[in-house]
PDB file of C-alpha atoms and ligand atoms in Angstrom:
ATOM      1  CA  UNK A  19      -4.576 -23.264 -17.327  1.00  0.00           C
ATOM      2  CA  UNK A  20      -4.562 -20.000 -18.665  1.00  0.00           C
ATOM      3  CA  UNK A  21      -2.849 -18.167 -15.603  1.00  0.00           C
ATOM      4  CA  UNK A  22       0.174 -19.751 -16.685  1.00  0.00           C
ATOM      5  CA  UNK A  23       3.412 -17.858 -16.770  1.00  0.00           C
ATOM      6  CA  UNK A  24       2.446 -15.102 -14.623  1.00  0.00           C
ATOM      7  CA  UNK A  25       4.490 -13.966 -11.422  1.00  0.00           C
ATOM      8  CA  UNK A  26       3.133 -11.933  -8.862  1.00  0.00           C
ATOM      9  CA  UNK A  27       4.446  -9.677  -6.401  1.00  0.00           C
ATOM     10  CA  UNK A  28       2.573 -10.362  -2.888  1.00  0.00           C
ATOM     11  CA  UNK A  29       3.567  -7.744   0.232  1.00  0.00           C
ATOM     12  CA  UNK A  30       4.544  -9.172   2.961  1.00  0.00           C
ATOM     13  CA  UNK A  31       3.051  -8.309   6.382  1.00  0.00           C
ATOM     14  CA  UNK A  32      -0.554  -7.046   7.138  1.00  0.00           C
ATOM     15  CA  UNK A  33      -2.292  -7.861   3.692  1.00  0.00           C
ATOM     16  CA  UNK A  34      -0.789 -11.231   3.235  1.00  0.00           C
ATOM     17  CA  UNK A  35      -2.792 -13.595   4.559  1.00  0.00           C
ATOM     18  CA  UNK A  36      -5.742 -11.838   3.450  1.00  0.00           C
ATOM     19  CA  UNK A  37      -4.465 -11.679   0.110  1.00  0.00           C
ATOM     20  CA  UNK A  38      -3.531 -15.031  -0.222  1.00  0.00           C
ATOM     21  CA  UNK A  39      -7.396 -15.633   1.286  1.00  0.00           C
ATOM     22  CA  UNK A  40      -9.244 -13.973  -1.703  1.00  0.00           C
ATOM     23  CA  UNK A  41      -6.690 -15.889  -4.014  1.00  0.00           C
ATOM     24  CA  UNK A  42      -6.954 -19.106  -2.776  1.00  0.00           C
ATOM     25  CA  UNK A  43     -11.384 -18.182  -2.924  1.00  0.00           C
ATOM     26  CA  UNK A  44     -10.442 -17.535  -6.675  1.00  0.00           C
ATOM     27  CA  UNK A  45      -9.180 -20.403  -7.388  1.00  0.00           C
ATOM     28  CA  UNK A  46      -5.562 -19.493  -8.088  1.00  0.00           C
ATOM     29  CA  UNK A  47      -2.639 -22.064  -7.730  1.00  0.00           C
ATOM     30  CA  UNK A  48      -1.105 -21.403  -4.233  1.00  0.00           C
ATOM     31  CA  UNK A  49       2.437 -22.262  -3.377  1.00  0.00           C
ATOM     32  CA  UNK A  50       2.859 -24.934  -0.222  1.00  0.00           C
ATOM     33  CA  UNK A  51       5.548 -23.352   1.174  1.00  0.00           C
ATOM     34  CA  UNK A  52       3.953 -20.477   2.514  1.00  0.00           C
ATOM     35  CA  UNK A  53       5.337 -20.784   5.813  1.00  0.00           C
ATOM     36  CA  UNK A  54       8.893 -20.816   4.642  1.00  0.00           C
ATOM     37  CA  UNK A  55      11.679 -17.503   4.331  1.00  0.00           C
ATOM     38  CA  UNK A  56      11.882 -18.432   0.363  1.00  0.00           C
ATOM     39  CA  UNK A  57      10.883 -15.405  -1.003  1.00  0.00           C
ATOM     40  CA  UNK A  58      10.239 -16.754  -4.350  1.00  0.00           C
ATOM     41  CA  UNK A  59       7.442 -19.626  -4.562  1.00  0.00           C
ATOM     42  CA  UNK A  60       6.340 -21.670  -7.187  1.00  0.00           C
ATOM     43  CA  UNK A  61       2.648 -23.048  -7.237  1.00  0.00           C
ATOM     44  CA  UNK A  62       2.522 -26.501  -7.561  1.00  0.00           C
ATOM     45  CA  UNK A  63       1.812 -26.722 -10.898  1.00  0.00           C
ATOM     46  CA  UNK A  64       4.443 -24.608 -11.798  1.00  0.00           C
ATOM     47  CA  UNK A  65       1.981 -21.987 -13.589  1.00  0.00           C
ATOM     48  CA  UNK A  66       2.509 -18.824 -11.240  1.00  0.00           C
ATOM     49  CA  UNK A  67       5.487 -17.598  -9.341  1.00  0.00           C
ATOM     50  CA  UNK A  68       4.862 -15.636  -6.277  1.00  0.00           C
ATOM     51  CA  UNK A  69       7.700 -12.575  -5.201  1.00  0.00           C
ATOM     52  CA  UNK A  70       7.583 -12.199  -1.610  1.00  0.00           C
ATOM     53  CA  UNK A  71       8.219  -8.220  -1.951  1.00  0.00           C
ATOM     54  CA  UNK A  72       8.529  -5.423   1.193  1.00  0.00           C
ATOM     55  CA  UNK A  73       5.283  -3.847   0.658  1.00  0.00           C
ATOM     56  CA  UNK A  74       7.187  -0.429  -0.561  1.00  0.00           C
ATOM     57  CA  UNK A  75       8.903  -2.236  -3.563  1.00  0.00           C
ATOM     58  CA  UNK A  76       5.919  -3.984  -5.055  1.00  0.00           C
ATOM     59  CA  UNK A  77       5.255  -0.925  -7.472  1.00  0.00           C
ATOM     60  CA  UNK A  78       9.433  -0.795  -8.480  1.00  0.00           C
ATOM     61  CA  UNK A  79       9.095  -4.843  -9.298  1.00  0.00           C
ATOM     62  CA  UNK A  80       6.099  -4.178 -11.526  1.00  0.00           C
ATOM     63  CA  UNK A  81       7.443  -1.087 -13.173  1.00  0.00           C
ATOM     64  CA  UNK A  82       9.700  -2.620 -13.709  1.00  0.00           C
ATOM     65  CA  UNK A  83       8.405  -5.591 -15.506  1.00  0.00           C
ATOM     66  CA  UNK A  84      10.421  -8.369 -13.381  1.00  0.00           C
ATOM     67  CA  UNK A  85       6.318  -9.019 -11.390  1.00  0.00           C
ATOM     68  CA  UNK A  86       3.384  -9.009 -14.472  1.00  0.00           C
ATOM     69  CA  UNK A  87       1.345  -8.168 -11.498  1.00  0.00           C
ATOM     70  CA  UNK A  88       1.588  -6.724  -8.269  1.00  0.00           C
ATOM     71  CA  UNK A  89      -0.642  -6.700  -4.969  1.00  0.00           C
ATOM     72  CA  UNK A  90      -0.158  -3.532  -2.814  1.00  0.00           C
ATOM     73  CA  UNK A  91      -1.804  -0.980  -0.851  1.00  0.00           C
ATOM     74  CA  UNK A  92      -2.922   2.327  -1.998  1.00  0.00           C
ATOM     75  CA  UNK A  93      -1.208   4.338   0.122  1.00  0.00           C
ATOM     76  CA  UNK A  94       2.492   2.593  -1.021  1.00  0.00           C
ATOM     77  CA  UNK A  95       1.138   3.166  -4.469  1.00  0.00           C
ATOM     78  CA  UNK A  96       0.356   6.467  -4.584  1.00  0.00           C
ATOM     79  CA  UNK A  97       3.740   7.594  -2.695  1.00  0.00           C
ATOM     80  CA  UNK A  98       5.372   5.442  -5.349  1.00  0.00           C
ATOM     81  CA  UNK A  99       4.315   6.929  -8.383  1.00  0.00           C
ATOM     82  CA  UNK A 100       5.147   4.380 -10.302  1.00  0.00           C
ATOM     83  CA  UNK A 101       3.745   4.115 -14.000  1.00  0.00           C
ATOM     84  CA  UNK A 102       1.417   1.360 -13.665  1.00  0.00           C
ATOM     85  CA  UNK A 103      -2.318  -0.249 -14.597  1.00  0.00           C
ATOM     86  CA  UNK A 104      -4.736  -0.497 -11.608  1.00  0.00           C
ATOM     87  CA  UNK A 105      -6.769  -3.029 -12.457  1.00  0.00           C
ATOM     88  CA  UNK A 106      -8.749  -4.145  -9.303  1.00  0.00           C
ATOM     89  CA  UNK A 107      -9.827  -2.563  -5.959  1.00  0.00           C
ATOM     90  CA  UNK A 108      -9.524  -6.212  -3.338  1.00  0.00           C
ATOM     91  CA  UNK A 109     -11.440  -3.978  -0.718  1.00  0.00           C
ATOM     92  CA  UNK A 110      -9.024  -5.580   1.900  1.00  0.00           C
ATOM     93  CA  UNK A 111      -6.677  -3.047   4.265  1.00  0.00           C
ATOM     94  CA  UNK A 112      -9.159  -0.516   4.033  1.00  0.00           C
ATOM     95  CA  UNK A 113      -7.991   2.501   6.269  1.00  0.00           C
ATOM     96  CA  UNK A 114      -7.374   6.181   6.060  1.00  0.00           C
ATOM     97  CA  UNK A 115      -4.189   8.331   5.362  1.00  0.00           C
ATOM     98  CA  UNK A 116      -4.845  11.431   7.754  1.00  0.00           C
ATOM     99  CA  UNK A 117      -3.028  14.061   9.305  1.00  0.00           C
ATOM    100  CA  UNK A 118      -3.194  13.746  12.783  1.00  0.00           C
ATOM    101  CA  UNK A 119      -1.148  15.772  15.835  1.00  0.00           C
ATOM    102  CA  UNK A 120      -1.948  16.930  19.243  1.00  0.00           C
ATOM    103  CA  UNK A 121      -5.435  18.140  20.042  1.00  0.00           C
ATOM    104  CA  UNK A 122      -5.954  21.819  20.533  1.00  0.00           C
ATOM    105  CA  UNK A 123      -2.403  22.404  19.424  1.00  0.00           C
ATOM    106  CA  UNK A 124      -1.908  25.536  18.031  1.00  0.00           C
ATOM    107  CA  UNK A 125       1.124  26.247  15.463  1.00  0.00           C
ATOM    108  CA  UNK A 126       3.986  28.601  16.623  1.00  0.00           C
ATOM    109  CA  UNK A 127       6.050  28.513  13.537  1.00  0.00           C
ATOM    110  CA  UNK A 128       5.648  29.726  10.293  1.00  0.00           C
ATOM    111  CA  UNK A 129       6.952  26.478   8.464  1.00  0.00           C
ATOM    112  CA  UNK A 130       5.147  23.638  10.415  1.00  0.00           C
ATOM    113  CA  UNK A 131       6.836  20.428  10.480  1.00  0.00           C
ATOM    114  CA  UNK A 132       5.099  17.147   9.377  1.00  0.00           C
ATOM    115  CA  UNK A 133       6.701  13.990   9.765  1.00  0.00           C
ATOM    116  CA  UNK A 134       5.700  11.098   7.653  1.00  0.00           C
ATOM    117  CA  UNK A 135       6.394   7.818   5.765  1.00  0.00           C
ATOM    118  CA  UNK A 136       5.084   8.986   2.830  1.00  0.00           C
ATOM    119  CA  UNK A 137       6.755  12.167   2.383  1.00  0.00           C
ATOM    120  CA  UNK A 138       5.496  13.060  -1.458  1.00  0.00           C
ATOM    121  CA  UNK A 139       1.890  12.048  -0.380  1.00  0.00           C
ATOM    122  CA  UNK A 140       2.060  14.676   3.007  1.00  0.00           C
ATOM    123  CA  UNK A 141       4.308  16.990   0.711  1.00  0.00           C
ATOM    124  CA  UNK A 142       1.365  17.041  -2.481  1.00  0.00           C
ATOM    125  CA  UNK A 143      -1.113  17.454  -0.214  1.00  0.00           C
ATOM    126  CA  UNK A 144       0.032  20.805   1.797  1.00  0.00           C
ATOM    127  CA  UNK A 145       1.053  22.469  -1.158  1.00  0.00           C
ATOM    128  CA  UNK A 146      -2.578  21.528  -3.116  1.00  0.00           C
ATOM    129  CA  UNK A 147      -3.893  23.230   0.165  1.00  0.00           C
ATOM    130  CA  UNK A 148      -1.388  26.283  -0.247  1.00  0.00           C
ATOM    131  CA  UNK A 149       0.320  25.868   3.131  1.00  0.00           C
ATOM    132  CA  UNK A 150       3.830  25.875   3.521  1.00  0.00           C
ATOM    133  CA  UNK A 151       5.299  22.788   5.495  1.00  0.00           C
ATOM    134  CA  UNK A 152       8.437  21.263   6.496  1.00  0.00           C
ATOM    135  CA  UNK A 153       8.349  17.038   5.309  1.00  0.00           C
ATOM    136  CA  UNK A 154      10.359  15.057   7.507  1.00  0.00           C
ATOM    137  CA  UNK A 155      10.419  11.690   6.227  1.00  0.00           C
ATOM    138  CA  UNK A 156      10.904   8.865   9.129  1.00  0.00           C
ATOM    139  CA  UNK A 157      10.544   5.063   8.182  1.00  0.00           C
ATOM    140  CA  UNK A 158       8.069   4.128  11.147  1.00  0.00           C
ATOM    141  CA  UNK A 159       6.347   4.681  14.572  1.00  0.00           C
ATOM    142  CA  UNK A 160       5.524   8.452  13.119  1.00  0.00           C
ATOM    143  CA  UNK A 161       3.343   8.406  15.599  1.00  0.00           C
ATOM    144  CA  UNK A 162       6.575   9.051  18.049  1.00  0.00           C
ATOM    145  CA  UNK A 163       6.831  12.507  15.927  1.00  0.00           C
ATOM    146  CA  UNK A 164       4.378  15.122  17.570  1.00  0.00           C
ATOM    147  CA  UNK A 165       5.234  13.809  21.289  1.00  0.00           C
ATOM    148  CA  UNK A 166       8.723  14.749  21.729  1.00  0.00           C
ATOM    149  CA  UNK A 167       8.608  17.785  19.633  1.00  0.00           C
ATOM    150  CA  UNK A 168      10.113  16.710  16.449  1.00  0.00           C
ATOM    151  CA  UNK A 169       6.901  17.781  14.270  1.00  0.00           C
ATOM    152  CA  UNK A 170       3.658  19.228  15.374  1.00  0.00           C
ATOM    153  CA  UNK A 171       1.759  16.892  12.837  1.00  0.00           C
ATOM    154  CA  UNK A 172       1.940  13.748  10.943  1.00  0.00           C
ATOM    155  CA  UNK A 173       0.489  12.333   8.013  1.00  0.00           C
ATOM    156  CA  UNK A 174      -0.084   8.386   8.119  1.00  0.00           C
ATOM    157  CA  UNK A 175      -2.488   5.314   7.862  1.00  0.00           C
ATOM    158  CA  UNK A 176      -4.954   5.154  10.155  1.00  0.00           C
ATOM    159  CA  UNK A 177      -6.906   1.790  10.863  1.00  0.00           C
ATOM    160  CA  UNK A 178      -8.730   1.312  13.988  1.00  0.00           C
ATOM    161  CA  UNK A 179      -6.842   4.807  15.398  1.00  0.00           C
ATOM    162  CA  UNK A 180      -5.659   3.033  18.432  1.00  0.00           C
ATOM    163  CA  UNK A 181      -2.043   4.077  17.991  1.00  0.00           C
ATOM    164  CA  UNK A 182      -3.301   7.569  17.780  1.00  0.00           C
ATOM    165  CA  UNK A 183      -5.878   7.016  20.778  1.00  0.00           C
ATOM    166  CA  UNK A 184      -2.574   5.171  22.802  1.00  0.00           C
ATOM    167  CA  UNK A 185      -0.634   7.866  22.242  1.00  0.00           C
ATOM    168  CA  UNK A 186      -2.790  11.100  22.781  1.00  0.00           C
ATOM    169  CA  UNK A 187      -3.071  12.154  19.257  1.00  0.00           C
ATOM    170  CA  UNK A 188      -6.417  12.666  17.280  1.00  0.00           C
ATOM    171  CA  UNK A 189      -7.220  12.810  13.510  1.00  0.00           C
ATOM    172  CA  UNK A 190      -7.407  16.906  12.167  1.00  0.00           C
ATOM    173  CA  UNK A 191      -7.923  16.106   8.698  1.00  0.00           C
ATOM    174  CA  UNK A 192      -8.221  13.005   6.146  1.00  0.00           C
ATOM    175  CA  UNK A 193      -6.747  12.977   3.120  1.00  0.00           C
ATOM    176  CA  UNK A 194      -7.771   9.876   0.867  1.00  0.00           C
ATOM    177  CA  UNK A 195      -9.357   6.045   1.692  1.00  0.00           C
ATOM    178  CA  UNK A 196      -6.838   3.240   1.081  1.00  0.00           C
ATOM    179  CA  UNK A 197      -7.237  -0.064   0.344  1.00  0.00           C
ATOM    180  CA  UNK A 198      -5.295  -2.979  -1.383  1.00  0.00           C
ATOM    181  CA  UNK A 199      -4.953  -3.189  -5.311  1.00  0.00           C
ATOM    182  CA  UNK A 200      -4.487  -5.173  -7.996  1.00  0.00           C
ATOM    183  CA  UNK A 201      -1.334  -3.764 -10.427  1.00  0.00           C
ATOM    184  CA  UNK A 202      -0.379  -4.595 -13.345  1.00  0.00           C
ATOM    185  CA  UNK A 203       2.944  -3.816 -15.931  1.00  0.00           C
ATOM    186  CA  UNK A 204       2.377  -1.922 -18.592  1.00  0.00           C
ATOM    187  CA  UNK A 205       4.268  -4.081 -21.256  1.00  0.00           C
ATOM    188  CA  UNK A 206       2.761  -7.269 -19.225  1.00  0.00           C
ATOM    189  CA  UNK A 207      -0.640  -6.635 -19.675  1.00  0.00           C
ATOM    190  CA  UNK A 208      -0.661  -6.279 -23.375  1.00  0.00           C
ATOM    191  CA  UNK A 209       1.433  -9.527 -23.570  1.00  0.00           C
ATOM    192  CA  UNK A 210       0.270 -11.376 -21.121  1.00  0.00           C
ATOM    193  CA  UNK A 211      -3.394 -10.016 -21.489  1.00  0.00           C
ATOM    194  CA  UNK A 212      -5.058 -13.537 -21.372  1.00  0.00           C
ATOM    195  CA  UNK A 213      -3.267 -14.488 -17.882  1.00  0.00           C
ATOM    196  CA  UNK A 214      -3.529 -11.016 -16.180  1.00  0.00           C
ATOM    197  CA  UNK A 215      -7.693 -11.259 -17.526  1.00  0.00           C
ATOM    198  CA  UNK A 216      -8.141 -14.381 -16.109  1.00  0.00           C
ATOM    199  CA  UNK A 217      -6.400 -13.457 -12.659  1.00  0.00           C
ATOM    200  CA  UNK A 218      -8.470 -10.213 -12.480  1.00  0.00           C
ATOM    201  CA  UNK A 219     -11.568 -12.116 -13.337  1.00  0.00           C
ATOM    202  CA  UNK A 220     -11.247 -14.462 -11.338  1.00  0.00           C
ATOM    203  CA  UNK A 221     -10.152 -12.152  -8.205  1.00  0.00           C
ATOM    204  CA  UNK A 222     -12.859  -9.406  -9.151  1.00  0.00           C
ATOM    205  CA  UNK A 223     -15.344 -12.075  -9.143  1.00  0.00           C
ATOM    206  CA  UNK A 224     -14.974 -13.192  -5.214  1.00  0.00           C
ATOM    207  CA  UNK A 225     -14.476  -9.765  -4.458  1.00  0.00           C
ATOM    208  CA  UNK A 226     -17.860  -8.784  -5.942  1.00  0.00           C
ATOM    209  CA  UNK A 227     -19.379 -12.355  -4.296  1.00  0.00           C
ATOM    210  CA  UNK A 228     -18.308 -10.863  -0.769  1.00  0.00           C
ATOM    211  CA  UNK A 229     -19.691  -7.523  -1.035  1.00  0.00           C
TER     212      UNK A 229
HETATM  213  C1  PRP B 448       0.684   1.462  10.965  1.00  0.00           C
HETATM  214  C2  PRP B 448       0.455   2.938  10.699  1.00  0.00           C
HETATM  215  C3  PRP B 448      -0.119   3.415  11.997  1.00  0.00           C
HETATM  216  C4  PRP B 448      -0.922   2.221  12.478  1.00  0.00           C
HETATM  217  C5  PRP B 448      -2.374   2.396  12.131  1.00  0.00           C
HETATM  218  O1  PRP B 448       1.889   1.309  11.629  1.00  0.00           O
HETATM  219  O2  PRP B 448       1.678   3.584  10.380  1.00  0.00           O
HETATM  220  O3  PRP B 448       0.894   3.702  12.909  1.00  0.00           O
HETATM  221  O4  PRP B 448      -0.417   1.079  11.775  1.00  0.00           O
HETATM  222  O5  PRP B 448      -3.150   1.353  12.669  1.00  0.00           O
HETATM  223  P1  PRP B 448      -4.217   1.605  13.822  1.00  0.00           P
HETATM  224  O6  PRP B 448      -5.024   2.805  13.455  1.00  0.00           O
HETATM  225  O7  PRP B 448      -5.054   0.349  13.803  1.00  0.00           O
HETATM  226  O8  PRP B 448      -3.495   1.774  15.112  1.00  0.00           O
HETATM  227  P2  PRP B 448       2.673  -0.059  11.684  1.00  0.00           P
HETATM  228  O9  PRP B 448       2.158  -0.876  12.814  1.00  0.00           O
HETATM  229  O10 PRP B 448       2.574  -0.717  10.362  1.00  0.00           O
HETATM  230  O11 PRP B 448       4.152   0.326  12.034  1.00  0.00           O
HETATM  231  P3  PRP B 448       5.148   1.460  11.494  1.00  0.00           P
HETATM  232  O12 PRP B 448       4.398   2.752  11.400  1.00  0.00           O
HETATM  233  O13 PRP B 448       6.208   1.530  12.514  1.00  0.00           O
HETATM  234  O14 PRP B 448       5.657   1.034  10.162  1.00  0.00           O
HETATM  235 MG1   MG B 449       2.767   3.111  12.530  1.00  0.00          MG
END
């Protein structure tokens, strides 16, 4: 088993199951106690340990060399700015990070406000367009933002758009496409180069199968 000795950072939440879906497709060694709270699994075998990270600390774990590889969306990645290899596009979690507010809703300040969870993403993007904003950071339900007056836009993920459509707020501008990748460590993948290969072949090649 060449895989041996890697460990992986998986996020928890939304991309998990599909994520552990594509891997199990690949042929990797899955742990059995998925259903458990452990947050670190071994497969079976003992050839891969899994990290059960919060989705925003996948890219610190692999920076930081203590995950060879990492599994996290784009968005989280980019707002992280971690130095890392990308070395696969999963085409899972595929969404949008937009700007979005109140329709029709014209600006009455000369520093608009912008609320967001990924306040260096929202931040890099204004000032690329050369408009001055206020970047309030919040940790969830953004959405909240623009309704009781705390920001007149917000910069988020955007899936199907029903929280936007639930909560009266439409899409004014998108900013990139998202979707989940495949990471890697920088020292990692020069020392564990036969490992991370094989896990990216073998994950590019049932990606590529179900496209
Ligand atoms: C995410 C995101 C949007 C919503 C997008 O929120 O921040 O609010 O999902 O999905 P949709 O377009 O299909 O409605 P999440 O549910 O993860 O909660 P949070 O923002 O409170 O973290
Ligand atoms: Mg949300």
């Amino acid at each position: 088993m060449t895989i041996q000795g890697l460990t992986v950072a998986l996020s928890k939440g939304r991309i998990m199951d599909e994520t552990l879906k594509l891997m199990a497709a690949a042929g990797m060694p899955l742990p059995e106690e998925l259903d458990s709270r452990k947050l670190i699994l071994r497969s079976p075998g003992g050839e891969v340990d899994f990290i059960l990270a919060k989705p925003v600390d996948v890219p610190t774990y692999v920076e930081y060399g203590v995950a060879d590889v990492g599994i996290a969306g784009k968005d989280v990645l980019v707002e992280a700015g971690r130095d890392l290899y990308e070395l696969l596009d999963l085409g899972i979690g595929k969404c949008k990070m937009s700007v979005a507010g109140l329709p029709e809703q014209q600006s009455h300040y000369s520093m608009p406000r912008v609320a967001s969870k990924y306040p260096r993403i929202a931040t890099e993007y204004f000032r690329s367009r050369g408009q001055q904003v206020e970047v309030i950071f919040l940790n969830g339900s953004v959405e909240l933002a623009p309704l009781i007056g705390l920001a007149e836009r917000i910069v988020d993920v955007v899936e199907t758009g029903r929280t936007l459509r639930e909560n009266g707020l439409v899409v004014q501008e998108d900013i990139m496409d998202i979707s989940t990748r495949v990471v890697a460590n920088r020292m990692s993948f020069r020392l564990k180069s036969t490992a991370i290969d094989e896990f990216v072949g073998r994950m590019r090649a049932v990606v590529e199968k179900g496209e």
